[in-house]
CSV table of C-alpha atoms in Angstrom, one decimal:
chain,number,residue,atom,x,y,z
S,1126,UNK,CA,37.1,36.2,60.2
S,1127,UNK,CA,38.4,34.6,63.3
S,1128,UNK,CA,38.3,30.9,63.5
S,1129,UNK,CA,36.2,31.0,66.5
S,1130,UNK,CA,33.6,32.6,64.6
S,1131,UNK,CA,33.6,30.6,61.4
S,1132,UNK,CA,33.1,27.8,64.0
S,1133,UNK,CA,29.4,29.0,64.6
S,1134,UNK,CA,28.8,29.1,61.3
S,1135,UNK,CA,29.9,26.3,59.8
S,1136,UNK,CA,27.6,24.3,62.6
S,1137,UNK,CA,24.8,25.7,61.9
S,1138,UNK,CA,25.0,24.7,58.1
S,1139,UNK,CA,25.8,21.5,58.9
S,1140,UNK,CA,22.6,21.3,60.8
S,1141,UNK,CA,21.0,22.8,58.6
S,1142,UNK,CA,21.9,20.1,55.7
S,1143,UNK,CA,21.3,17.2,58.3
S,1144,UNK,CA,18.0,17.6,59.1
S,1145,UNK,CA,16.9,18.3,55.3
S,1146,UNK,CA,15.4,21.5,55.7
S,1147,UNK,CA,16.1,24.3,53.0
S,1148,UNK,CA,14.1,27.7,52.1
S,1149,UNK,CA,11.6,27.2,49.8
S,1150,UNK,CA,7.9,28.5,49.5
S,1151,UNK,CA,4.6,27.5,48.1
S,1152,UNK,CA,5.8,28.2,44.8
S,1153,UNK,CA,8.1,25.5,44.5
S,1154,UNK,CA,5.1,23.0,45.0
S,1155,UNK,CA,4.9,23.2,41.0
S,1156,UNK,CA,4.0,19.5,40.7
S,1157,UNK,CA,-0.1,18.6,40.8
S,1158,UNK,CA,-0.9,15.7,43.2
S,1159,UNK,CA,-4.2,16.1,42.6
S,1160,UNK,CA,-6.3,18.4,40.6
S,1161,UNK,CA,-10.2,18.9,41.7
S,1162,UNK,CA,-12.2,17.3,38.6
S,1163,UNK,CA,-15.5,19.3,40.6
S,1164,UNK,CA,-14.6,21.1,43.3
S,1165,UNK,CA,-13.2,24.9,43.2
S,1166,UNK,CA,-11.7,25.5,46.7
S,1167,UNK,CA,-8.9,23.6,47.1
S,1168,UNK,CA,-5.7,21.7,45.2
S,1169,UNK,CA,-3.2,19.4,46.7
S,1170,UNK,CA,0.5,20.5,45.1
S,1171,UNK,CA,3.8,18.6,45.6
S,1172,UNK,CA,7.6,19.1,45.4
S,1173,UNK,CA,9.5,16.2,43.0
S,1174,UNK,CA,9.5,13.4,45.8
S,1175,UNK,CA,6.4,13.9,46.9
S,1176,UNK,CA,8.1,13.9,50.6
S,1177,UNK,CA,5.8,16.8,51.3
S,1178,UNK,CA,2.3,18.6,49.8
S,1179,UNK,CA,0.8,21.3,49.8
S,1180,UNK,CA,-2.7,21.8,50.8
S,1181,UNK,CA,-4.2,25.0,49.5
S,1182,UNK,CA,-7.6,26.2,50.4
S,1183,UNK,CA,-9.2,29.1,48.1
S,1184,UNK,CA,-12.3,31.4,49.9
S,1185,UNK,CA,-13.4,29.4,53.1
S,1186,UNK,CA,-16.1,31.1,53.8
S,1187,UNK,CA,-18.9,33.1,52.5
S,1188,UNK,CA,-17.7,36.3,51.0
S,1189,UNK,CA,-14.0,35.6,51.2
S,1190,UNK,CA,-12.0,37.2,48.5
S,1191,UNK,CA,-8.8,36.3,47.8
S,1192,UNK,CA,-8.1,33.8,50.8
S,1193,UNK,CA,-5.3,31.2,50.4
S,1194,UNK,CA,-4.8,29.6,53.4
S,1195,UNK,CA,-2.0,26.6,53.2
S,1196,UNK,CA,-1.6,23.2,55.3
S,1197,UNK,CA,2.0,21.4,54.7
S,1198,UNK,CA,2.0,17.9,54.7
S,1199,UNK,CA,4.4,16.1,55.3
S,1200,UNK,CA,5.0,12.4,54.7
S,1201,UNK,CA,8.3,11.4,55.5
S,1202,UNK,CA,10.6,12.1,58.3
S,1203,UNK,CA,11.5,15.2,55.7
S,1204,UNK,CA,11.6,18.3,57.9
S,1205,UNK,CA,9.5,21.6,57.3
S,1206,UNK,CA,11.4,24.1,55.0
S,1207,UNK,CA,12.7,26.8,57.0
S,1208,UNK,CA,10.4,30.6,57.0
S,1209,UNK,CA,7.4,28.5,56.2
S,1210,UNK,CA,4.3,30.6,57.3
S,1211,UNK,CA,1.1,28.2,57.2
S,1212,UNK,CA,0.3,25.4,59.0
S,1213,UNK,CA,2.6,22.4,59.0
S,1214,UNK,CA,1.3,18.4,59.7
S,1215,UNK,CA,3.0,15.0,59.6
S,1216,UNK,CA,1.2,12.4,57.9
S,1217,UNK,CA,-0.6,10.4,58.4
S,1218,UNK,CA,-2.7,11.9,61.2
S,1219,UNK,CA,-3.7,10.2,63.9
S,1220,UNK,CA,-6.2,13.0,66.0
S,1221,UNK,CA,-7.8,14.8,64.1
S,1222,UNK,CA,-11.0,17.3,66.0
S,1223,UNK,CA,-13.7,18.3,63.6
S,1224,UNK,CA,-16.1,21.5,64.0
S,1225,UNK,CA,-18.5,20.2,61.5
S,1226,UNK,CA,-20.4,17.2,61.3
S,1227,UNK,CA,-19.8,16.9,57.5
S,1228,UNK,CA,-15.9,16.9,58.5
S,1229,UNK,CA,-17.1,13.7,60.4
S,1230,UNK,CA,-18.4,11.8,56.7
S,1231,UNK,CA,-14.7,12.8,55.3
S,1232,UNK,CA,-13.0,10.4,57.6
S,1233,UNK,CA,-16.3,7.9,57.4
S,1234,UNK,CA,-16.1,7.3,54.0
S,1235,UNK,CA,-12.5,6.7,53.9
S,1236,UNK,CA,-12.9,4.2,56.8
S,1237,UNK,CA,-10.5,6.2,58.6
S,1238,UNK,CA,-13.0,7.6,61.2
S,1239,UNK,CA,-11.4,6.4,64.1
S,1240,UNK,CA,-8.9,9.0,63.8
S,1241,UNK,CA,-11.9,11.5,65.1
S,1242,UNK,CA,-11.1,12.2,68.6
S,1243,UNK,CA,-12.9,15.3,68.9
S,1244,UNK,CA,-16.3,17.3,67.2
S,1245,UNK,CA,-18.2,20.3,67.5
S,1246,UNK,CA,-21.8,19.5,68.9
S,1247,UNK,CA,-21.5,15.9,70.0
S,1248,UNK,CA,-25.1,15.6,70.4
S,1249,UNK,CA,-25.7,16.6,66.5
S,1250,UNK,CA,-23.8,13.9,64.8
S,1251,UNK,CA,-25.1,11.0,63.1
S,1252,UNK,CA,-22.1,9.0,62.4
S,1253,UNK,CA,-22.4,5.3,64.4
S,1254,UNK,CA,-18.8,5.3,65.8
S,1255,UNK,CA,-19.0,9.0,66.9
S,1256,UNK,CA,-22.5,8.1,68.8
S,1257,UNK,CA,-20.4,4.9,70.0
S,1258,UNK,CA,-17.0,6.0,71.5
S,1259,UNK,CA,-18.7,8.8,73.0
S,1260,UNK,CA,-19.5,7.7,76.5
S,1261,UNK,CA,-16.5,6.1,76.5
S,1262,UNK,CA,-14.9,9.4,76.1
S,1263,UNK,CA,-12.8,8.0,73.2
S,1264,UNK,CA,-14.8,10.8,71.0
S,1265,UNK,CA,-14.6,14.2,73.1
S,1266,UNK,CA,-17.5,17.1,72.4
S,1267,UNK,CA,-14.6,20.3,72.2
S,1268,UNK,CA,-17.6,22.8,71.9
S,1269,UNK,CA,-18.5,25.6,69.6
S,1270,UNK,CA,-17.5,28.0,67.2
S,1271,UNK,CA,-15.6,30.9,70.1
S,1272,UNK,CA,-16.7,28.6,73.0
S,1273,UNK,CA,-14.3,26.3,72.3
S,1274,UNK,CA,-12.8,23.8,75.0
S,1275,UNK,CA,-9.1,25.1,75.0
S,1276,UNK,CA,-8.1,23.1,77.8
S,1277,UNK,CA,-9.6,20.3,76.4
S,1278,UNK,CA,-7.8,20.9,73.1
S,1279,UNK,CA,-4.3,21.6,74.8
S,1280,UNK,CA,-4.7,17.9,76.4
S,1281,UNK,CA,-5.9,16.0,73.4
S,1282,UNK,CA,-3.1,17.5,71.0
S,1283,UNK,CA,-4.6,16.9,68.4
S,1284,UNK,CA,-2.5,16.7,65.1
S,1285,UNK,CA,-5.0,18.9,63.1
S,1286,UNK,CA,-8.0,20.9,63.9
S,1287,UNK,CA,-10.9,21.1,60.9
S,1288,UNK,CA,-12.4,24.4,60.9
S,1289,UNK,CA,-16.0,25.8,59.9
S,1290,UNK,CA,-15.8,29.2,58.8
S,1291,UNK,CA,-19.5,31.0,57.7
S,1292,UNK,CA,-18.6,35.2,57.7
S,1293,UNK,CA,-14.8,35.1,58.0
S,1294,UNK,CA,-11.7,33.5,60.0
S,1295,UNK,CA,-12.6,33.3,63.5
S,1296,UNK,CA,-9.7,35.3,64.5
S,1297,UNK,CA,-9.7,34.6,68.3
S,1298,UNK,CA,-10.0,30.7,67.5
S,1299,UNK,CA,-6.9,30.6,65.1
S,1300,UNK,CA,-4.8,32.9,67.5
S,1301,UNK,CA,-5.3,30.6,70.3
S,1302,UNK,CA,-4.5,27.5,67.9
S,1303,UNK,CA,-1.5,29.0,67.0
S,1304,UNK,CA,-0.5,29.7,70.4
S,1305,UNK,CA,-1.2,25.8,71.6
S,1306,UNK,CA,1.0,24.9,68.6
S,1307,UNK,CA,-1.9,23.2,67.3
S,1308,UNK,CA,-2.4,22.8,63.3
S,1309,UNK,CA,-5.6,24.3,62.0
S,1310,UNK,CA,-7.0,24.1,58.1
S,1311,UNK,CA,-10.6,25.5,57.2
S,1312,UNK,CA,-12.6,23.4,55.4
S,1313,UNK,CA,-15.5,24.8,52.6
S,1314,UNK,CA,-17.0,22.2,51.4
S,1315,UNK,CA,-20.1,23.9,52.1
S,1316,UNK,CA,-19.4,26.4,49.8
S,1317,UNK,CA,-19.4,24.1,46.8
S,1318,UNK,CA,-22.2,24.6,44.4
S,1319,UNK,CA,-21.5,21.2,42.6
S,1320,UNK,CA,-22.8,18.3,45.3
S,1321,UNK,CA,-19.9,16.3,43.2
S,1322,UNK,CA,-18.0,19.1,44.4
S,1323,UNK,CA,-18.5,18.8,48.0
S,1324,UNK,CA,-18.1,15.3,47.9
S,1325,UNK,CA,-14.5,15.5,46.5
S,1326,UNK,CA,-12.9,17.7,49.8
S,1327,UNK,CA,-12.9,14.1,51.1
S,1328,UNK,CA,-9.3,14.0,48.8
S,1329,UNK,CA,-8.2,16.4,51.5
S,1330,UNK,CA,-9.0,14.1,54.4
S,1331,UNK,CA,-7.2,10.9,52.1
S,1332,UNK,CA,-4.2,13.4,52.0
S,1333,UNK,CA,-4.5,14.0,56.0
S,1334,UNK,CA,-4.7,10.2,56.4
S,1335,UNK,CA,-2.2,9.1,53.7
S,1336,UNK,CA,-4.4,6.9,51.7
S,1337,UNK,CA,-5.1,9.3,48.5
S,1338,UNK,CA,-5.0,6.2,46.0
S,1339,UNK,CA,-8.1,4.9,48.3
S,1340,UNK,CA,-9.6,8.4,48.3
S,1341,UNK,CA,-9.4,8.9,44.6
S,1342,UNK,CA,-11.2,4.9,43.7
S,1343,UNK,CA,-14.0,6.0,46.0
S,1344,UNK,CA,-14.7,9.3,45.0
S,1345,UNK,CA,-14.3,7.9,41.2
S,1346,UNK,CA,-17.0,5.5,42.0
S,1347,UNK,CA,-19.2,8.1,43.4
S,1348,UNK,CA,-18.7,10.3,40.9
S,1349,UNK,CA,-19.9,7.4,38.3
S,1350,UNK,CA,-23.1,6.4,40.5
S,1351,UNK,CA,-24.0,10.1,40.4
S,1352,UNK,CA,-23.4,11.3,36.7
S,1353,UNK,CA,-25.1,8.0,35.6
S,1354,UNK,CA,-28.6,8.8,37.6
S,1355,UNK,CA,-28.3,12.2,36.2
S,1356,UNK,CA,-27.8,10.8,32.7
S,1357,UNK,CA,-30.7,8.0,32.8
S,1358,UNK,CA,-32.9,11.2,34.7
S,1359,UNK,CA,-32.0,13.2,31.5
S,1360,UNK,CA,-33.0,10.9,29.4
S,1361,UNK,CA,-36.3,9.9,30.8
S,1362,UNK,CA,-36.9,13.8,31.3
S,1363,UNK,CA,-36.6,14.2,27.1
S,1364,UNK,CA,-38.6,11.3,26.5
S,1365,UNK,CA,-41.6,12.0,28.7
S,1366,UNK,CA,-41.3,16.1,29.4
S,1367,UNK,CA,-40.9,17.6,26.4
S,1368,UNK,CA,-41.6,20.6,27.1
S,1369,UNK,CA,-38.7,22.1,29.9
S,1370,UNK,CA,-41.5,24.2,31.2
S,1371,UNK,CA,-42.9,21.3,32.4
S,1372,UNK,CA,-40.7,20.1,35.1
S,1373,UNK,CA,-41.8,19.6,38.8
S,1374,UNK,CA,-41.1,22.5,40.9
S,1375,UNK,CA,-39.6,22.2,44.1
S,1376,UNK,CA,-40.0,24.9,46.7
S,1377,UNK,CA,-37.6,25.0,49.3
S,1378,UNK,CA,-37.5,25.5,53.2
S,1379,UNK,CA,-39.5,27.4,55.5
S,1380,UNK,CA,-40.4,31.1,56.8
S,1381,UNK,CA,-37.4,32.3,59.5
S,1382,UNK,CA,-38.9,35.0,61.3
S,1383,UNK,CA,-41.7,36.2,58.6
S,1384,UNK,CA,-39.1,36.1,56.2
S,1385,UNK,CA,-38.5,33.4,53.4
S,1386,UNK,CA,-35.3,32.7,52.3
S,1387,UNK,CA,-34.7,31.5,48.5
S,1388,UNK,CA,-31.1,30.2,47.1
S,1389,UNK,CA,-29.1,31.3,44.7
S,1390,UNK,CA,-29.0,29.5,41.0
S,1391,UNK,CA,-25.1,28.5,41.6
S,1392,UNK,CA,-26.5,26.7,45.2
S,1393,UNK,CA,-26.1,23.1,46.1
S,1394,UNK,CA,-29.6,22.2,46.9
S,1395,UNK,CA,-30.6,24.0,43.2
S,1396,UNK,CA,-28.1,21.6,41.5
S,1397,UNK,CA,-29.5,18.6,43.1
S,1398,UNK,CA,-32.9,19.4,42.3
S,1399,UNK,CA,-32.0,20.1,38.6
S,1400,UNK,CA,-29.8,17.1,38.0
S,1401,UNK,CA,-33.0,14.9,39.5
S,1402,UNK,CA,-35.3,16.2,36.9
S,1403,UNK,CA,-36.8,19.2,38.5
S,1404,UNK,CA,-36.3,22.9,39.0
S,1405,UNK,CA,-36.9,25.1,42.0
S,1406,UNK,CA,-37.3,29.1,42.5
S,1407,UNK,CA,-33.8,31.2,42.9
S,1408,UNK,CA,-33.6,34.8,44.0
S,1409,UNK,CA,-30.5,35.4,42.0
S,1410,UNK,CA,-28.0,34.0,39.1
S,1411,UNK,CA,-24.8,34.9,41.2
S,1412,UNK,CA,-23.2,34.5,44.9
S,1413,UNK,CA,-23.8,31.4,47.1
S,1414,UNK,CA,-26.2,33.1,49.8
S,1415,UNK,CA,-30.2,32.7,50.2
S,1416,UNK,CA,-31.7,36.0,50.1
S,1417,UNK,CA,-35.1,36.6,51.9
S,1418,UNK,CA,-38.5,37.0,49.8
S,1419,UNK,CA,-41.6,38.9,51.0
S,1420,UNK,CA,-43.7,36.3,52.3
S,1421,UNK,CA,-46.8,37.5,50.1
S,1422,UNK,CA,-44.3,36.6,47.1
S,1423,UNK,CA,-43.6,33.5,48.3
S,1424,UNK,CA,-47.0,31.7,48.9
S,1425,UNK,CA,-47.3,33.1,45.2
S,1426,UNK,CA,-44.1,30.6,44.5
S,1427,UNK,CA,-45.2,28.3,47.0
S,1428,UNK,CA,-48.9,28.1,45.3
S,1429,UNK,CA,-47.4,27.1,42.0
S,1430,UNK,CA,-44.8,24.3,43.5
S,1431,UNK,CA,-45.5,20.7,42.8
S,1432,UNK,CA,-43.3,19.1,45.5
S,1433,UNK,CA,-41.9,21.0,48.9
S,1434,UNK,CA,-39.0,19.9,50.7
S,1435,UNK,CA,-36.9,20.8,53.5
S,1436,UNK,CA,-39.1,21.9,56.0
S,1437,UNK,CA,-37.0,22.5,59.0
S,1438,UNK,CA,-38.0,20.1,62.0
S,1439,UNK,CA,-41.6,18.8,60.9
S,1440,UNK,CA,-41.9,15.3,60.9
S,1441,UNK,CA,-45.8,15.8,59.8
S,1442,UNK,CA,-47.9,18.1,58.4
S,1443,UNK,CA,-49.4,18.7,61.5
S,1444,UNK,CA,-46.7,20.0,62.8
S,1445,UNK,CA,-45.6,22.2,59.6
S,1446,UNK,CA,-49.5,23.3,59.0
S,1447,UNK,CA,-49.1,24.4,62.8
S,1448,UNK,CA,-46.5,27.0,62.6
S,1449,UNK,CA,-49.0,28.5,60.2
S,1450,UNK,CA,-52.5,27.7,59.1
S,1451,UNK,CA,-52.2,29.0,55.8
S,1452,UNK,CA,-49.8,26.4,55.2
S,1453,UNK,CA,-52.7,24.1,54.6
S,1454,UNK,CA,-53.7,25.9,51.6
S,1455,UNK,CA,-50.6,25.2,49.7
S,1456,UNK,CA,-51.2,22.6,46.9
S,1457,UNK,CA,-48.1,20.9,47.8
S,1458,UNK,CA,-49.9,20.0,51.6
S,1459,UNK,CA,-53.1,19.2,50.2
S,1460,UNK,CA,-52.0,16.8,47.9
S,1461,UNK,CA,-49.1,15.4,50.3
S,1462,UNK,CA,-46.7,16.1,48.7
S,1463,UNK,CA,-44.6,17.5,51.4
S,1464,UNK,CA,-40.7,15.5,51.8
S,1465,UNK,CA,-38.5,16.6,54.7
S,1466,UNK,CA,-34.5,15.7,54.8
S,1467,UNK,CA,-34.4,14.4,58.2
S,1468,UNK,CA,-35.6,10.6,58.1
S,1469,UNK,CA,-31.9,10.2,59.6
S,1470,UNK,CA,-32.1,11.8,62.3
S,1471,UNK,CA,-30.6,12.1,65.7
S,1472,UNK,CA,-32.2,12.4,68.9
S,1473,UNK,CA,-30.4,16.0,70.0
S,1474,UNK,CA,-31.7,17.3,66.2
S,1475,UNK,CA,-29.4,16.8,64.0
S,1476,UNK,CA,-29.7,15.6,60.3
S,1477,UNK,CA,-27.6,13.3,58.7
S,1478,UNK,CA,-28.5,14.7,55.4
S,1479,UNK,CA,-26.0,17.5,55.9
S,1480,UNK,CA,-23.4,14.8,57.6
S,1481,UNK,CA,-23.3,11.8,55.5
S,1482,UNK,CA,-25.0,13.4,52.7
S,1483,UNK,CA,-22.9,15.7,52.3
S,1484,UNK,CA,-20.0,12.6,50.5
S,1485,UNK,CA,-23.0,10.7,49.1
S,1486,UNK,CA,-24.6,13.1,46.5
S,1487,UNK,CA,-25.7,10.0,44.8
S,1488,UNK,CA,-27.9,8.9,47.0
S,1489,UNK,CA,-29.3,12.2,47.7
S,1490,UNK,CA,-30.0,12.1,43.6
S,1491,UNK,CA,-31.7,9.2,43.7
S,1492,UNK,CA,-34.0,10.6,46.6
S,1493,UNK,CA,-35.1,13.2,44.8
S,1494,UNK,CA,-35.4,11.8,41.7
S,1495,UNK,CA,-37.1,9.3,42.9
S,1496,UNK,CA,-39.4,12.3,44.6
S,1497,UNK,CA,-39.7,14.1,41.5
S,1498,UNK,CA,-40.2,11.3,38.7
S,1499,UNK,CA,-42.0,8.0,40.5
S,1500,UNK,CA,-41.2,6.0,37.8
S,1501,UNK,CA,-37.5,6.7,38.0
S,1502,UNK,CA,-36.7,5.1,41.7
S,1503,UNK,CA,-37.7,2.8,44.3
S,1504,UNK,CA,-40.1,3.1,46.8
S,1505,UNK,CA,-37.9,3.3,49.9
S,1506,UNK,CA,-35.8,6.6,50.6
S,1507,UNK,CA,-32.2,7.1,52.5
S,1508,UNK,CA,-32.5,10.7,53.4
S,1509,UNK,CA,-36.0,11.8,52.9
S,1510,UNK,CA,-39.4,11.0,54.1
S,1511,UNK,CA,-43.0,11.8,53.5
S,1512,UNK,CA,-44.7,14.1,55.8
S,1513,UNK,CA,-48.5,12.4,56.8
């Protein structure tokens, strides 16, 4: 070889040594940072240092199969390894836009939320510094779902973009990401069956924001307020309803359209309930979608419930009995015993339930425990209300 083309050569190895970057892939992220103790769709791996981590999300969205989608972290001035095909962010974050509300109570919890400069449906969320920083424009709306605000996006650069994903990846949205150089990760805490579960993708936001040791304390103690109402439920549940067949029945939600929709067993809401004492009607033992019931069958359900909750927008029975007069016939009305999941509310509609909620599962126990077994909780609610 000629020495004027070893010359080429040998400068771009040097380079290549200089700014730290070598060819390696996901599999060399062998060490476990941390290890879900509840949640199934994602783990956080790391290489010996820890200069970098891997962020691997399992499944997204509802029927996903097989779906690994990867965010590189890095935390150091360590560059990305070279051929590396998923998304790539330096830690810690410092914009971060969020197409879900429930994104929102990630950051919240952590106390990081001031690193939110950007949400889907500004008009929905519940969080204080959101509904704050708004007018000031601090907190940008970037719209929805395929209407995103691309421009907007391009001029806020943010350093990630949390995404919602409910039949599959939004194809058109990732595309354009990619093209704005714009790092993207999908998010499914929705799709967690365990509300422990949910609560725990805040680890992913900790990792984001570089404050895992934080993240992990406080979704220890959360996990310790939660399992202990479960246990002391349990245990008044054995001394005072022997019989299992004897647990208040829940029945959930409201006609859409003439049709009634049930959950699954393996559904969020169904775990709640059953970890506060009471059980609930399910259309099947498998999958994480509601299936719709014949409305004839459901006022049988709905005839035999002791408690309903969930009932969309109603903030009386008036209201609920007034989408449908038969609704006054159901036991649960008569005997007012009707509790809706929107005593937070904001003024555009949205719920905080589904926001906040979504990384305090021990509050939302002690709601419903306190709904289902009087004796069990105090007489003031976070999340639920009485309809009158």
């Amino acid at each position: 070889m000629k020495p004027s083309n070893i010359l080429p050569v040998l400068l771009a190895l040097l380079l290549t040594a200089c700014d730290g970057r070598k060819n390696y892939s996901t599999t060399d992220f062998d060490r476990e940072v941390y290890t879900p103790a509840y949640a199934a769709g994602f783990d956080i791996r790391g290489t010996e240092n820890d200069a970098a981590t891997l962020i691997t999300v399992r499944n997204p969205w509802q029927g996903a199969e097989q779906v690994e989608q990867h965010l590189l972290v890095l935390h150091d001035e360590t560059a990305a390894p070279v051929g590396f095909d998923g998304e790539i962010v330096r830690a810690p974050v410092h914009r971060v836009a969020c197409l879900s509300s429930s994104h929102v109570a990630l950051f919240d919890a952590l106390g990081e939320v001031r690193r939110i400069k950007g949400v889907s449906g500004i008009d929905y969320i519940a969080n204080p510094y959101v509904r704050a920083h708004r007018l000031c424009g601090e907190v940008r709306d970037i719209g929805y779902d395929t209407n995103l605000d691309f421009e907007l996006l391009a001029v806020m650069r943010p350093n990630v973009v949390l995404l919602y994903g409910v039949t599959g990846e939004n194809t058109a949205v990732t595309g354009k990401l990619r093209e704005l150089k714009i790092p993207y990760l999908y998010i499914g805490d929705y799709l967690e069956p365990s509300p422990l579960g949910k609560a725990e993708w805040l680890m992913v936001a900790a990792e984001l924001c570089g404050c895992r040791d934080r993240g992990a304390e406080i979704f220890a103690e959360t996990a310790e307020r939660y399992n202990t109402m479960a246990q002391r439920v349990r245990n008044y549940v054995e001394q005072e309803i022997p019989d299992m067949a004897c647990l208040p029945k829940a029945l959930l939600n409201t006609p859409y359209r003439d049709t009634w929709f049930m959950p699954p067993a393996n559904n969020y809401m169904v775990r709640l309930i059953r970890d506060a004492g009471g059980d609930t009607y399910t259309v099947s033992e498998e999958g994480n979608s509601s299936l719709p019931v014949d409305m004839e069958q459901a006022y049988l359900l709905a005839a035999d419930a002791d408690v309903w909750l969930n009932v969309g927008a109603c903030n009386t029975l008036g209201e609920l009995t007034a989408q449908n007069p038969k609704f006054a016939e159901i036991p649960a009305v008569r005997n007012r015993q009707v509790f809706n999941n929107n005593r937070r509310q904001t003024p555009g509609g949205g719920s905080d339930f589904w926001e906040s909620g979504a990384v305090h599962p021990d509050l939302l126990l002690h709601d419903l425990a306190t709904i289902l077994h009087p004796a069990l909780g105090a007489d003031t609610l976070t999340y639920y209300k009485r309809l009158e």
